[in-house]
Amino acid sequence: MGTRDLFTFSNPHFARGVGITAAILILTAIAGFIVLPFAQPWVQFANVWDAICSAAGVPQRAASVTAPEQAKRLSEVVLTSHTLSRPSQEAIGRGATLAQRCAICHGPTGISRADSPNLAGQYAAVIYKELFDFRSGARSNAVMSPFAVNLTDEEIADLSNYYAYLPRLPAYHPTPQLPKPNIVIYGAPMRGIAPCGACHGSLDNKTGSPWLEGQSEAYMKAQLQAFASGERHNDISQQMRNIARAMTPQEIEAAAAYYASQPPEVVKAVD
Amino acid sequence: MLANRKLILAHFSFAFAVFGVALTLGAWQMFIRSPIGTWLSNPELYYRSLTAHGTVMGYVFPTLVAMGFGYAISESALEQRLVGVRWAWTGFWLIVFGSVMAVTPIALGRASVLYTFYPPLIGNLFYYLGVVLVVVGSWIWVALMSINLRVWRNAHPGAPVPLAMFANVAGSYLWAWTAVGAALELLLQIIPVAAGLKNTIDAGLARIFFSWTLHAIVYFWLMPTYIAYYTIVPRAIGGRVYSDTMARISFILFLVVAMPIGMHHTFADPQVGAGFKFIHSAFTALVALPTLLTVFTICASVEIAARLRGGRGLFGWIRALPWDNPMLLALAFSFVMLGFGGAGGLINMSYQLDASIHNTQWITGHFHLIFGGAIVIMYFAIAYDLWPHLTGREMIDVRLIRTQLWLWFIGMIVTTFPWHWVGILGMPRRMAYFDFGDPAIAPQALSVIFSVIGGFILLASGILFLVILARGMRAPQADAGAYRFAIAVHQPTTVPVALNTHALWVALMIALTITNYGYPILNLATTAGTSVPAVYVGAQ
Ligand code: HEM
Ligand SMILES: [Cu+2]
């Protein structure tokens, strides 16, 4: 007995096996691709073929609906963990020259003496993204935006590389180190808030998230409030807005105070 | 007589050693995320452990048990020395090497991606290469099972293939084909990204490839258990297999319908069309059929044993069963867990009901009950049954064996019942931390504590299992005789070619894979703009 006797319709096992399998397949296909799509009164199909395509998952563009006009400009930056990963010495040098005009607010060593953010040793991808967003208008600030509008892509990259290269220094007015509040290490799972530390250091770091240790308390609080109100909206996929909206004012205070009180040495050495 | 005892013993020993380690991690996970553990303050450690536990329990342990058992079946059922012993050792060492290669980056925190890989999350290249080596090692076993059967057929033209070997080879073919899905995912999508050749990945397509593997792998895990139901238990308790044909049909059905149903794991995925989800759901319902056939046949086989021992009455025969026999005990426990697990499975496969338990602790409760419970308890039984033949020594600890099985059964129930319950209440799976102080989830704390207690009972049982096997290696020598399998009430003298070969059913399995997966895969592979940037573990 060889396969020749097996694969023939005169073999009852073959006929039955193939027949039953095919019958089940056809019946379930009719149910899944024709009957069930039409059983949904809230969806309209032009014809049977339309229903089949929809059930098969053929990508469709709804012709009649135009994409809603975006009221606000959103960030267009794409970041990967390779963004600006290997800067050259020249790029850093050019960045240093360009950075002289930033020093009034962000400090000559990259540590601010006002409540502007500290930039020394910040991740390059973070600075890169913010400068792009200021330039495109996705983020705006009366002082910062005019500086960004005239930067070229290369200048933005150079500045980012330069600041990332600077050593991480203590804040201008260091405060005593505070213990970790719950929002930083646990988040608030029932409100859908991941721990701050899961992206911003303390627990882990995610691409595009700044490390926050030693940052100005007033600045961080203002940013969280701006995210919560939607006034700031350049976070990709609303990552920060969703979180900030769900935070209580006390949690915002606690997180800002905690990160402001941390020395930069505690930033996880990942690079 | 088993000629290659060392080979089989090597498979079982390595399998059970890594099982012991992974079991400890499992118990720790349950404890550390419960209200009685103190929060680690570092979820990464939890995911490291979870990745190691899942990788070992999902890929390494059951594969080695199926392989070792497969070699034993080939030698004893066919009464023929294993052909290709060198290759078998190569496969074994590939798996050992692959396991070490995969676990090292996990331990270093470079591959905390969980055993389902979770693209676009990307871990260290060596983790994936290690998993590939494990699969390649097991494919050598598939080839050897097929070759050994062919050698036997040539020597016995037209003779019925012994049931154990028929089922064993069916299981190996199922595995060979189902592993292709994950292999495609790894080779075409994940490994190029992990090696730095690309930095985007089509996560939706990757999930479809994984679902190709994810369901039938469960039936591959299940195969040794079902083979033990049919061919070990009736012999061990003095019964007969009620129907050899029914057994063959069950294994054939597993081969055909276990494969084209994996998209029941992607019911919540937007990239799959609803029509395909329906087809997969309908075929999933069919896979209950071989299990129901099996339960029926085995109950009938056990009844035969009871009646042979003088049992009477409609149910009175149950009392006449040899309840002190560990094989019977394992079977009974396995069936109870299979029953509860199967009932839960009906919920998972229903499109609408699934939505309420999707990605909750219900799922982990469910597969621990089926896999860790119904399946693994029969792995224990297989080991106990084979051990005297492998070591050439007596198994003296029958009472300890019974205690071990009882503990596993009780532990599994105590662990998984509350685990299901908190899932229904909405507790998500794969979370490293739960704030049970929050009033919203405080009522679940008690259930989770029960699961922790169950987990430690399981750990105790697992340790006892290893102790019994170790003591079995030092017991007095005794000749266990030839290793035999159960015979049927009507031992077949001729079997129709379709029930004696696998070709037709393998062809149907492949055909259904093409009909049920072909279009969704092609569609995703050819649609532009479906890739997303990879997220590298440990990168900021
Ligand atoms: C002491 C006994 C065990 C305990 C307490 C235990 C506990 C756990 C826990 C807590 C998880 C993580 C679930 C989550 O948070 O999503 C897990 C995952 C897993 N367990 Fe177990 N386990 C045990 C035994 C087993 C056994 C015997 C097997 C199978 C042989 C197994 C297979 C798995 C698999 C494959 C995963 C991966 C799940 C995933 O990645 O979501 N476990 N286990
Ligand atoms: Cu499945």
Short mmCIF file of C-alpha atoms and ligand atoms in Angstrom, two decimals, chain B residues 214-215 218 261-262 264-265, ligand 2:
data_model
loop_
_atom_site.label_atom_id
_atom_site.label_comp_id
_atom_site.label_asym_id
_atom_site.label_seq_id
_atom_site.Cartn_x
_atom_site.Cartn_y
_atom_site.Cartn_z
CA LEU B 214 1.23 29.34 20.00
CA HIS B 215 -1.76 27.11 19.78
CA VAL B 218 0.15 23.45 23.42
CA ILE B 261 -6.71 27.91 15.06
CA GLY B 262 -3.95 30.05 16.56
CA HIS B 264 -7.89 32.78 18.84
CA HIS B 265 -4.89 34.39 20.54
CU CU C 2 -4.43 28.55 21.77
#
